[in-house]
XYZ file of C-alpha atoms in Angstrom:
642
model
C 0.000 0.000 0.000
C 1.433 3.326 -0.808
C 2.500 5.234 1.875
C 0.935 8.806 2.459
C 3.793 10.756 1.012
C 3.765 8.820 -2.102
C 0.258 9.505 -2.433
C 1.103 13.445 -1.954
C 4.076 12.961 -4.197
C 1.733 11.067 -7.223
C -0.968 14.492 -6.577
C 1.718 16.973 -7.079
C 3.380 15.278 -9.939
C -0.077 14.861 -11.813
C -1.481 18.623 -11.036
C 2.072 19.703 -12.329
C 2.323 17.904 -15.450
C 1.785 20.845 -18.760
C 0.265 17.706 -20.739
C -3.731 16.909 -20.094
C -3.539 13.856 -18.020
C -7.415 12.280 -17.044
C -8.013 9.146 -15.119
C -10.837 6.981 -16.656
C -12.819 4.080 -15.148
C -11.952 0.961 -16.869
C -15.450 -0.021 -16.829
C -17.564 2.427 -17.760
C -15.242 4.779 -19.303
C -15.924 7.953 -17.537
C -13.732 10.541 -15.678
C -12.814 9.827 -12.085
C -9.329 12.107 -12.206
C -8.237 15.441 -14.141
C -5.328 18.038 -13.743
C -5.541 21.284 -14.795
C -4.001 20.983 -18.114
C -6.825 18.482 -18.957
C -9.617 21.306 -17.431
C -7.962 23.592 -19.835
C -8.077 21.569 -22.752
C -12.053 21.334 -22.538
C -12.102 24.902 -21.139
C -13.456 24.000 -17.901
C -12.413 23.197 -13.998
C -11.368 20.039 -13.541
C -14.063 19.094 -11.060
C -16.702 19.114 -13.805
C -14.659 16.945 -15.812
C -15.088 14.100 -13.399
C -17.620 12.339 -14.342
C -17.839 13.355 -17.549
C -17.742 10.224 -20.175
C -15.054 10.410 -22.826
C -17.726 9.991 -25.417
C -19.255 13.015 -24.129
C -15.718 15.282 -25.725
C -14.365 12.938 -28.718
C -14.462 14.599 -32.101
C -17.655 14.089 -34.090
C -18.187 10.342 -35.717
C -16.379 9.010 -32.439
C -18.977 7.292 -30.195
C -19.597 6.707 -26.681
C -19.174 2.891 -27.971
C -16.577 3.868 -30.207
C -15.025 5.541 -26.843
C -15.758 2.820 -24.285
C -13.751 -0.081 -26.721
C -10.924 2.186 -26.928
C -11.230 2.053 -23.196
C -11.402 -1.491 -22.851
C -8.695 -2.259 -25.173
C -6.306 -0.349 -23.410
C -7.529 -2.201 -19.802
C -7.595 -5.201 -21.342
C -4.264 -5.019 -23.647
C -2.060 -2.525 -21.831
C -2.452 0.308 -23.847
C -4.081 2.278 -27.072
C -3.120 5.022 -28.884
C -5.943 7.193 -31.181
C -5.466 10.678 -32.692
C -8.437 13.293 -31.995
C -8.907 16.473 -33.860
C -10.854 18.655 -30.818
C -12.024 21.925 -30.176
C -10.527 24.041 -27.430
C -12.265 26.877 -25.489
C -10.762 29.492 -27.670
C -12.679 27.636 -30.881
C -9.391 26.914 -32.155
C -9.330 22.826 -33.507
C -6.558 21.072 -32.098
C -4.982 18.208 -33.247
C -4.005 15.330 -30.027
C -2.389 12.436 -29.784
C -3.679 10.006 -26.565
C -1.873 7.632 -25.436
C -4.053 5.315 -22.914
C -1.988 3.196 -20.393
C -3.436 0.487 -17.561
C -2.503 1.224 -14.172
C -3.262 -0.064 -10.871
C -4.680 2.690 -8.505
C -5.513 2.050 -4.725
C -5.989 -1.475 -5.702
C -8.419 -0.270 -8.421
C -7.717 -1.073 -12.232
C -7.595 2.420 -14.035
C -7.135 3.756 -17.530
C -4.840 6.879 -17.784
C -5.137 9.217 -20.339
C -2.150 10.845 -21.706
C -2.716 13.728 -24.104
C -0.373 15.453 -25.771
C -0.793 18.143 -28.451
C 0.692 17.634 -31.942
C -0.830 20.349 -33.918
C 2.149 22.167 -34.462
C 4.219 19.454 -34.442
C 1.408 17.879 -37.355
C 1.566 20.990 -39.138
C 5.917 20.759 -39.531
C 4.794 17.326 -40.811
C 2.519 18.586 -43.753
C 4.538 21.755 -44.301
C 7.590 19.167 -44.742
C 5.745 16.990 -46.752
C 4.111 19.419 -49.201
C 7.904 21.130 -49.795
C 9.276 17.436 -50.035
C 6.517 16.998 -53.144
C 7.372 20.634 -54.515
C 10.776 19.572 -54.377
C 10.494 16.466 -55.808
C 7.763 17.680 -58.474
C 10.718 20.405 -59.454
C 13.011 17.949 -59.431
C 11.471 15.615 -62.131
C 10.571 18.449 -63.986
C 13.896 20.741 -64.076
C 15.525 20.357 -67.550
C 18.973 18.560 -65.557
C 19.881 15.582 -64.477
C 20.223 14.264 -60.802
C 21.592 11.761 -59.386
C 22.982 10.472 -56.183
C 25.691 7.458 -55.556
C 26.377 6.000 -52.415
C 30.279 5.288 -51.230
C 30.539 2.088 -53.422
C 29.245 4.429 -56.848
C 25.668 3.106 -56.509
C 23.057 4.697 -57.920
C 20.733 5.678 -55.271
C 18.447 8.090 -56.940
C 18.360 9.436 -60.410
C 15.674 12.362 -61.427
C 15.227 15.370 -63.672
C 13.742 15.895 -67.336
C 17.081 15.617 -68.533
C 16.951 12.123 -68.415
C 14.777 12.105 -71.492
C 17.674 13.216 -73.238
C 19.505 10.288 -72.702
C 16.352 8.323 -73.135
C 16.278 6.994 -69.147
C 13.403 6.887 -66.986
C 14.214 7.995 -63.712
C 15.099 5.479 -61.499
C 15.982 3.303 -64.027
C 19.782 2.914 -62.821
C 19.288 2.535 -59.233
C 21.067 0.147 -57.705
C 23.038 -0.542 -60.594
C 27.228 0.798 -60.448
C 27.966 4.074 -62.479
C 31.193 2.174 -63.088
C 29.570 -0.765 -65.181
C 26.845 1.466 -66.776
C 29.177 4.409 -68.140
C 32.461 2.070 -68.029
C 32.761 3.461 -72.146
C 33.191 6.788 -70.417
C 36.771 7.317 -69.338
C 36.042 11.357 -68.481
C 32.809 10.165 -66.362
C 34.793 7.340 -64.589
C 37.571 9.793 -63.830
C 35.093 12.546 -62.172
C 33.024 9.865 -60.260
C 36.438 8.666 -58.686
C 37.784 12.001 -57.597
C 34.469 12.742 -56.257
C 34.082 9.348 -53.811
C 37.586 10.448 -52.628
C 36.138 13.349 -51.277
C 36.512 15.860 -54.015
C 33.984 18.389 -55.058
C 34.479 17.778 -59.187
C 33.187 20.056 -62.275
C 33.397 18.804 -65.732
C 31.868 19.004 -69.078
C 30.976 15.632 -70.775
C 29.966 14.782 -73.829
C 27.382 11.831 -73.973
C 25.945 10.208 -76.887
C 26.126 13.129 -78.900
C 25.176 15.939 -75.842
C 27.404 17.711 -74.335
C 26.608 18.111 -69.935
C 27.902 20.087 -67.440
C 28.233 17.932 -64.674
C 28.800 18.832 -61.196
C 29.824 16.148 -58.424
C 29.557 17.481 -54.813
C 30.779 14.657 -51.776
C 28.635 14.813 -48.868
C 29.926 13.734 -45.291
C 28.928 12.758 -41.828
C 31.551 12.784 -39.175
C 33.959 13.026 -41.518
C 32.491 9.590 -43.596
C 31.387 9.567 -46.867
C 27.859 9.048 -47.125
C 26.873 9.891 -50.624
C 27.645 11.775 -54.030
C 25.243 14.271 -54.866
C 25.044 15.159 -59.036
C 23.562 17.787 -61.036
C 24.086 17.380 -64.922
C 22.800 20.028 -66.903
C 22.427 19.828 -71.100
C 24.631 22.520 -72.646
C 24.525 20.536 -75.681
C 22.878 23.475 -77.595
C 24.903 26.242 -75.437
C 27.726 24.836 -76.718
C 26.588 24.555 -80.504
C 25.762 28.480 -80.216
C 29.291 28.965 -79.048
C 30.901 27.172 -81.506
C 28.917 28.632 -84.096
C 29.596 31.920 -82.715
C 33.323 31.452 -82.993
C 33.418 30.049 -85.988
C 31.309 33.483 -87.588
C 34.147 35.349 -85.917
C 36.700 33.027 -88.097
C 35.008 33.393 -90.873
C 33.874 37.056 -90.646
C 37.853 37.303 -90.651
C 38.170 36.376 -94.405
C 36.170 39.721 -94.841
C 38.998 41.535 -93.959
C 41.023 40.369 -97.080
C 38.148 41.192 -99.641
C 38.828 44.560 -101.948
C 35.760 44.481 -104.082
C 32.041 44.606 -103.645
C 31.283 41.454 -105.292
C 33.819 39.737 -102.985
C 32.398 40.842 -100.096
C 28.641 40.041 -100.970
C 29.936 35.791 -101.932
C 32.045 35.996 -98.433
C 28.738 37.462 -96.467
C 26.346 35.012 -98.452
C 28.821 32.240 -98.161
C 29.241 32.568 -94.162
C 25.704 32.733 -93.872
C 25.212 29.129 -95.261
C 28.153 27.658 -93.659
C 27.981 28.903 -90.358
C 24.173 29.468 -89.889
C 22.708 27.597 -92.293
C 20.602 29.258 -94.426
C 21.479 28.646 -98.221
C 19.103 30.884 -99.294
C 21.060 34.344 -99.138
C 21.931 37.412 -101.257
C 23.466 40.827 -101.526
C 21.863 44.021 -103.386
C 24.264 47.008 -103.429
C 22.691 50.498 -103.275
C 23.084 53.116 -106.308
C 22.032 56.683 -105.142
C 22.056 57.927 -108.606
C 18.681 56.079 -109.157
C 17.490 54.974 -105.960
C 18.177 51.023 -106.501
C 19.434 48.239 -105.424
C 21.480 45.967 -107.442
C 22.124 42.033 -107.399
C 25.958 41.724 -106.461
C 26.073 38.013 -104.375
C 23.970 35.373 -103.897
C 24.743 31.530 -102.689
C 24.376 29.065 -105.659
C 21.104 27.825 -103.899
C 19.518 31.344 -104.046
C 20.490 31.230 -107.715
C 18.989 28.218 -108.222
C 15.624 28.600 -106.344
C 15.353 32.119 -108.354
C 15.613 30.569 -111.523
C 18.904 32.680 -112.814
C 22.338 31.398 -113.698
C 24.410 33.532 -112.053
C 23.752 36.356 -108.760
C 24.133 39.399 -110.996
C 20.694 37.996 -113.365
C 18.751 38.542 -109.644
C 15.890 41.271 -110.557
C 16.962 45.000 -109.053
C 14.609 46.225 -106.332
C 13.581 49.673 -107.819
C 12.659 53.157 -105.892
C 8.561 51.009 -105.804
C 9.503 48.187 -104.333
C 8.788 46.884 -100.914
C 12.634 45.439 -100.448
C 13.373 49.360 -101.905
C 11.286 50.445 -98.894
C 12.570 48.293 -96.405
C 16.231 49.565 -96.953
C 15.616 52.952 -96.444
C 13.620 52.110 -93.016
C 16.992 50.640 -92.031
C 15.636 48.332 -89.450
C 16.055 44.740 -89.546
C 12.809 42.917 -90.781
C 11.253 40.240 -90.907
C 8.510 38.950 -93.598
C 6.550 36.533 -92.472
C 5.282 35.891 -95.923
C 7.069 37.314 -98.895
C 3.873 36.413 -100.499
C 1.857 38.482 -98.979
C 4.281 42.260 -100.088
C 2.020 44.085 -102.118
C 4.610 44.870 -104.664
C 7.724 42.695 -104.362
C 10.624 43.016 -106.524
C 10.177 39.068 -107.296
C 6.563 38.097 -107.075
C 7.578 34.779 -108.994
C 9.883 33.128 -107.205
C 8.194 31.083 -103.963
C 9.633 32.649 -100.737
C 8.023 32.868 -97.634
C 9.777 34.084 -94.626
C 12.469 36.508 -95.311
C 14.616 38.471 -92.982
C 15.870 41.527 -94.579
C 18.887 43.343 -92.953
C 20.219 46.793 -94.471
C 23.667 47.334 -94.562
C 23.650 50.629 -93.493
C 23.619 52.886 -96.942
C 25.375 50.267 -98.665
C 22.827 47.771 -99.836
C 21.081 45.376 -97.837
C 21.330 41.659 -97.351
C 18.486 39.005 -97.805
C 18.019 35.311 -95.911
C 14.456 33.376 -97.349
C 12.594 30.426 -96.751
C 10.959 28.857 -99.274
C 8.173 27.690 -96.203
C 7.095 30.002 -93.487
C 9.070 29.261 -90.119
C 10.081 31.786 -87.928
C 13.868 32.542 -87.384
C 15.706 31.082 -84.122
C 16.433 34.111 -82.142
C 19.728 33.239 -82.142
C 20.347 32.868 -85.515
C 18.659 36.387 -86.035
C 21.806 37.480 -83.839
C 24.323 36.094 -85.711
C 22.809 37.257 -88.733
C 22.730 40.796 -87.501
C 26.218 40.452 -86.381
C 27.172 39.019 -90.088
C 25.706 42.181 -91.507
C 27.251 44.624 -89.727
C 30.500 43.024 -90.228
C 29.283 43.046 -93.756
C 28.602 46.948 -93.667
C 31.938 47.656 -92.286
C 33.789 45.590 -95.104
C 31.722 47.865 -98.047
C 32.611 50.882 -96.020
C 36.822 49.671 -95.707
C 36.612 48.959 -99.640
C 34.719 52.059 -100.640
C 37.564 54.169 -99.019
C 39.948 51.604 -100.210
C 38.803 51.995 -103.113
C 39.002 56.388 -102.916
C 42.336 55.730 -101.619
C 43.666 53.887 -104.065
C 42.271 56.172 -106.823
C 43.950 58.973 -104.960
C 46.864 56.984 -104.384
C 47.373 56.944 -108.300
C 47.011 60.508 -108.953
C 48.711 61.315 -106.457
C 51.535 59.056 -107.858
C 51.173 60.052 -110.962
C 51.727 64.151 -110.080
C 54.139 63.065 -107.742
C 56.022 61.497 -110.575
C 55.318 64.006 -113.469
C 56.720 66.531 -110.944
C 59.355 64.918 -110.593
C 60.197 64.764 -113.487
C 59.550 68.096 -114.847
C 62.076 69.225 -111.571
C 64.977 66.769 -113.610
C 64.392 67.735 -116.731
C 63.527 71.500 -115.713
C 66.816 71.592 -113.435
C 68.694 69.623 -115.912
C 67.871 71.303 -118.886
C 68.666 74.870 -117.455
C 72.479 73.699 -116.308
C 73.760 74.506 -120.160
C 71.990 78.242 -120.473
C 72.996 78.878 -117.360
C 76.555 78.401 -117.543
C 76.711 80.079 -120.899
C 75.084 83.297 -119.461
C 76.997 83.106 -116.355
C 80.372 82.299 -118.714
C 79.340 85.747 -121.023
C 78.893 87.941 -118.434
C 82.344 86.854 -116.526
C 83.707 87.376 -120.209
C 81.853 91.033 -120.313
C 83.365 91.770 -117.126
C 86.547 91.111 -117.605
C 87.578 92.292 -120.904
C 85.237 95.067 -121.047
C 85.004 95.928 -117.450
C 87.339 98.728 -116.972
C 85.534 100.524 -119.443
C 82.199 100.482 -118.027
C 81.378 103.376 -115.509
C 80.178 102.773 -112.231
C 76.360 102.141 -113.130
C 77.193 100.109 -115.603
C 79.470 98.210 -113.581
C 77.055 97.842 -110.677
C 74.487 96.392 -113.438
C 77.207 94.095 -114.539
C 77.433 92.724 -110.997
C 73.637 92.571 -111.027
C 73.787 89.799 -113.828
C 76.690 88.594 -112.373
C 74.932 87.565 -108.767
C 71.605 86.741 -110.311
C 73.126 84.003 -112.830
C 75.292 82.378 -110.028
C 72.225 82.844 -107.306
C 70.148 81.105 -110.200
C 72.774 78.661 -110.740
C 72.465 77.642 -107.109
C 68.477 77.482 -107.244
C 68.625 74.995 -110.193
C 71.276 72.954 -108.310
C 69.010 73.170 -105.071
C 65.681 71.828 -106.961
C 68.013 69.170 -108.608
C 69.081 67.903 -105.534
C 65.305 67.820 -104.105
C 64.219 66.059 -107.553
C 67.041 63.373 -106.695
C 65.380 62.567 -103.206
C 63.140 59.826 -104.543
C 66.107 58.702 -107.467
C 69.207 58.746 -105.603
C 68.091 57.087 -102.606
C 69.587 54.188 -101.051
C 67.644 51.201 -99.503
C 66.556 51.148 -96.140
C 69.276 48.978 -93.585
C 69.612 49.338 -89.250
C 71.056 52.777 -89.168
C 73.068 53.628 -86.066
C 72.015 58.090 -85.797
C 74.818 58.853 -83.446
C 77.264 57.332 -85.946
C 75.664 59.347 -88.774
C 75.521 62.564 -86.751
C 79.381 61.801 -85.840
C 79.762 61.760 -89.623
C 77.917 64.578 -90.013
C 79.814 66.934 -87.438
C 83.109 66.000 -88.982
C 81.493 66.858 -92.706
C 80.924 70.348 -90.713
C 83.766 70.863 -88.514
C 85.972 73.609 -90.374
C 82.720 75.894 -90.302
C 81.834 75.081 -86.694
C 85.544 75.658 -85.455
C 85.157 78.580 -87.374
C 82.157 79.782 -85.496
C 82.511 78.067 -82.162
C 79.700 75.970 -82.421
C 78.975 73.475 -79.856
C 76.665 70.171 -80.823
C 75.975 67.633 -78.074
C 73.755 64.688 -78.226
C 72.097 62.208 -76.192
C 72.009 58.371 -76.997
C 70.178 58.236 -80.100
C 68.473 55.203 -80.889
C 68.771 52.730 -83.800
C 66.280 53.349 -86.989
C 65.209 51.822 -89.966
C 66.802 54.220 -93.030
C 68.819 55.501 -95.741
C 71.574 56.211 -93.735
C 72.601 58.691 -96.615
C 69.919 60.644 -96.123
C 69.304 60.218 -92.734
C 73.032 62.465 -92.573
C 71.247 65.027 -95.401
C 68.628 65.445 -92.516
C 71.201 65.644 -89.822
C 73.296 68.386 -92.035
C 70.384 70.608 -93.154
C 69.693 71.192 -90.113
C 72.608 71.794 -87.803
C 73.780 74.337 -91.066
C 70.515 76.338 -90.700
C 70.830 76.340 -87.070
C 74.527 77.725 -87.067
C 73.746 79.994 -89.572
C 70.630 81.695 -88.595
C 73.167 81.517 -84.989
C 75.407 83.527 -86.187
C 73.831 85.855 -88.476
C 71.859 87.033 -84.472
C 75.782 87.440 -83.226
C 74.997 84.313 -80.846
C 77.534 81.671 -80.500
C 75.590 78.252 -81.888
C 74.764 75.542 -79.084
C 72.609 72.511 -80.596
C 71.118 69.962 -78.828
C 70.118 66.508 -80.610
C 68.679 63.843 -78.725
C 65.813 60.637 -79.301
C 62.349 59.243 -77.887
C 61.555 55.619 -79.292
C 58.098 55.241 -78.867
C 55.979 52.003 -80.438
C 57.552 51.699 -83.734
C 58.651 55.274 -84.420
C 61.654 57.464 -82.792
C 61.164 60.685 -82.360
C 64.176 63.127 -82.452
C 64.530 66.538 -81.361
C 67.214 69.171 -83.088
C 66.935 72.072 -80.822
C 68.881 75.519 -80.744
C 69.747 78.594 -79.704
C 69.129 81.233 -82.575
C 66.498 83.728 -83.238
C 63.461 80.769 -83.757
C 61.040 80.987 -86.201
C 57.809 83.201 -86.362
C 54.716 81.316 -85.757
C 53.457 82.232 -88.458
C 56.284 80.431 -90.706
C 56.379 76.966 -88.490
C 54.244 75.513 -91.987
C 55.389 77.281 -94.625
C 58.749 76.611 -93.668
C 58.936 73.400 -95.451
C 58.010 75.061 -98.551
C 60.630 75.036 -101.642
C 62.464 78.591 -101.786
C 60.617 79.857 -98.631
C 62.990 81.106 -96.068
C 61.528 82.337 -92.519
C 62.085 85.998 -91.793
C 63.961 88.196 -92.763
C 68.077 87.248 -93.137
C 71.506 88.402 -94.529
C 72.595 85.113 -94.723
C 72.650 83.293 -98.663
C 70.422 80.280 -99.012
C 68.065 78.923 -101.392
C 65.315 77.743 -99.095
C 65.475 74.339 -100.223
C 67.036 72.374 -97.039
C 64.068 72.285 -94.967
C 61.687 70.990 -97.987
C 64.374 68.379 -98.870
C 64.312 66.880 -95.135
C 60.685 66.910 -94.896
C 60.933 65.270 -98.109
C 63.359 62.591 -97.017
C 61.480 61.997 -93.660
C 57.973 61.596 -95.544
C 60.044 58.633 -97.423
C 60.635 57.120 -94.555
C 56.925 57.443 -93.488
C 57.829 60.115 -90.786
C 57.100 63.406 -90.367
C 59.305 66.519 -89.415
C 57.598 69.987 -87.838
C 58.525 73.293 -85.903
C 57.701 72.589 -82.028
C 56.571 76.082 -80.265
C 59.449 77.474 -78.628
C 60.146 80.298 -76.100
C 64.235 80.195 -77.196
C 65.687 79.743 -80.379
C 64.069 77.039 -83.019
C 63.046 73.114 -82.556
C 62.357 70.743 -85.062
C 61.532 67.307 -84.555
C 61.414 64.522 -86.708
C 60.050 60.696 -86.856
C 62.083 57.426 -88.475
C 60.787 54.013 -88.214
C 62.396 52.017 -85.298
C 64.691 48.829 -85.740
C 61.942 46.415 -85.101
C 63.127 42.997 -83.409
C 63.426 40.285 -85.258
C 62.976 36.500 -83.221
C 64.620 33.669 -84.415
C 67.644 32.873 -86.587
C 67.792 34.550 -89.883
């Protein structure tokens, strides 16, 4: 028998319990014991629900008989268990689970009712269970593959609409060994085993055909392998649209070595069959003069399918038609139906679906169907892409084409003037010596006799034949630039400017001039006239020195920068008026006003050397005396054994 503080001890513990707890009669089923947590359940003291049958508060469709052979079973077997959806005294249903136990009580057989409440606890369970069949419907359903294998490389699961690709149901592998299934794999056998040795692994592999993007990611417990989780996605037709994309990059390439119209229109028509596959392309070129287009390419296919021999038998589209119209709008377009244009430029020939893509105010490029389909986004791209390139190409040969044309005339001035300074020059030598001889003859047999007017005409003649003589000899020399050249070889500048000085050095002794120089860089010249250059200009700059009473300092020195170096002849005379630093270079011009003799012909000969060499020379702004600088090609590095 159970002493009195057990008893006390058995009250507290079932008042203090949180979970309903009720007592029942194993007989007749009612109520003969109830905490608290039980009155609050039913929303009531716990004195009124003694007594009370547990028929009287099951959930509706559960009987008192229903009820009382729960009761019995648990009296008779030990226990019962039932779940109850019931209504607390807030309204609110609540979900229980009771769990009914036999027990002995003051020598009495009892039934004890343990509730518990599992709504929450219920509602984890469907929340978990819905987002377990979202998961798993967007699982089946995503356009990958997933897989799992366990630490053996077992298929354990395998899922995902990518499977149809392969044509596997899902599931189908499970159980089976990635190793025997995709042993013809070598790449997939490699990534499975790196992965099962605890390495996360991401590959692309190519199966049957389709190209995946696999990623392997170990999972671990306690530091064990448990499992390899897989995603595979298809990037079969990612990688077609990259390839394809590369390959129009390639190809647009071969645009770059086309020099005529024509050329450019079978290279644009051509890379649109081979790359994006649409044989049914051609090329119009615009004419301004009459507002039409004109046939210029066209893919044998089109040629074919239009019923003409060659691209250039292709109908024009005139100032009324609707391709005419469609250029000037200058928008991509497509035609769904070619056959439904109210006034097409070839209402005969069976398209359908044309895209029409203007190159800009060149022409405008054509890709049909004979059936209506509409055009892969993609492709469209590409397409657009090939035109522009295409428009860019009739835009390099058109000024090719102006440059070339200019090229020639220019040549041929360039070469008539040439010329006519040889011949010109040439030609005068003989009159000139034989006026020059006459008058020294005058002068010296008859001289005596002349009085002093005459004699100061005599000297007139005299200077203006030999100041003439000098002239033609200047203009012969800058005639001979071109003819008397040498060919281009490494030229070492501080050697040549060496050279140079000691060409010069009675005159600057004579003067004392200095000349210094930095380290001067190697260049690709005529070393000849890379020293003509070099001379020109230290003369002008001692001479113009001297005629301002200033004792000549020079300064060369050298930049190399990319392919070009850039020197710098800088000195001390009187400069050159701003308003000369162009004209300079002209034949006969001289700057300013001087007392010095000179022809004006130095300066126009080294800007005539330098443009040669694909330089240029030109007066830099300058606070103290004159600058010049001047551009040769660089000695460009050669790799390898010659």
């Amino acid at each position: 028998m159970a002493s009195t503080e057990d008893t006390a001890l058995f009250r507290d513990v079932f008042q203090a319990n949180p979970d309903p707890i009720m007592i029942h009669d194993a007989d007749t089923g009612t109520v003969v014991r109830a905490n608290e947590a039980a009155g609050a359940l039913l929303g009531r003291p716990p004195a009124d629900v003694v007594g009370m049958h547990v028929g009287e508060f099951s959930p509706p469709g559960f009987s008192t008989a229903d009820a009382n052979a729960l009761i019995t079973e648990a009296a008779t077997s030990g226990s019962a268990q039932v779940e109850w959806s019931t209504q607390g005294p807030d309204g609110e249903s609540r979900l229980v689970e009771v769990s009914l136990e036999r027990a002995v009580i003051d020598d009495t057989t009892r039934v004890v009712a343990f509730i518990h409440d599992v709504t929450e606890i219920r509602r984890q369970e469907r929340k978990h269970t819905e987002r377990s069949k979202q998961l798993q419907t967007l699982i089946e359903n995503l356009p990958v593959v997933v897989f799992t294998l366990n630490p053996d490389g077992v298929f354990t699961y395998s899922a995902g609409k990518g499977l149809d690709e392969l044509g596997i149901e899902p599931g189908e592998f499970e159980g089976a060994s990635v190793f025997e299934v995709y042993s013809q794999y070598p790449d997939i056998i490699t990534a499975v085993e790196r992965a099962l040795d605890g390495e996360e692994v991401r590959v692309t592999q190519e199966i049957d055909g389709l190209v995946f993007e696999t990623w392997y990611r170990p999972v671990f417990d306690d530091g064990e392998l448990t499992q390899v989780v897989s995603v595979a996605r298809d990037i079969t037709d990612l990688k077609q649209r990259e390839a394809r994309i590369e390959t129009l990059s390639e190809a647009t390439n071969e645009l770059l070595y086309t020099r005529t119209e024509r050329a450019v229109a079978d290279t644009v028509t051509q890379i649109a069959q081979r790359i994006i596959d649409q044989p049914l392309a051609a090329m119009w070129s615009y004419d301004s003069d009459d507002d039409t287009l004109y046939p210029i390419g066209a893919t044998s296919e089109a040629a074919d399918f239009a019923a003409v021999e060659t691209a250039s038998d292709l109908p024009p589209m005139g100032p009324e038609s609707d391709e005419n119209r469609l250029f000037h709008d200058g928008s991509p377009t497509v035609v769904e139906d070619y056959q439904t244009l109210s006034n097409p430029s070839v209402p005969q020939t069976p398209l359908r679906t044309v895209l029409f893509l203007p190159l800009e105010d060149y022409g405008i490029l054509c890709i049909g169907s004979p059936t209506v389909e509409s055009f892969d986004s993609h492709d469209r791209f590409l397409l657009e892409i090939l035109a522009s390139t295409g428009a860019a190409a009739l835009d390099r040969v058109e000024r090719e084409t102006r440059l070339k044309s200019k090229q020639t005339e220019l040549e041929r001035s360039n070469e008539a003037l040439q010329q006519f300074a040889y011949i010109a020059s040439h030609d005068l030598q003989e009159p000139l010596r034989m006026v020059s001889s006459y008058v020294d003859l005058l002068d010296s047999e008859y001289g005596d006799d002349l009085d002093d007017e005459a004699a100061e005409y005599m000297a007139f003649a005299v200077d203006g034949a030999r100041r003439m003589q000098e002239m033609v000899n200047a203009l012969l020399r800058y005639s001979r630039v071109e003819t008397n050249s040498g060919d281009f070889e490494e030229t070492d500048p501080e050697a040549v400017l060496d050279r140079t000085g000691d060409a010069l050095q009675m005159r600057i002794a004579e003067v004392d001039a200095t000349i210094t120089a930095e380290s001067l860089p190697p260049v690709e010249a005529d070393p000849n006239q890379v020293g003509q250059v070099f001379q020109n200009l230290l003369e002008n700059a001692i001479e113009y020195a001297v005629e301002a009473d200033i004792e000549p300092r020079v300064e060369v020195s050298a930049e190399e920068d990319d392919d070009m170096v850039t020197f710098t002849v800088s000195d001390n005379g009187p400069g050159i008026p701003a308003a000369d630093h162009e004209e300079v270079f002209d034949i006969f011009h001289r700057a300013g006003a001087h007392d010095t003799e000179g022809t004006g012909i130095g300066l126009a000969v080294c800007q005539r050397i330098v443009l040669r060499h694909d330089g240029r020379i030109w007066v830099e702004p300058s606070d103290d005396g004159a600058t010049f600088k001047f551009t040769l090609p660089a000695v460009t590095e050669v790799s390898g054994d010659d």
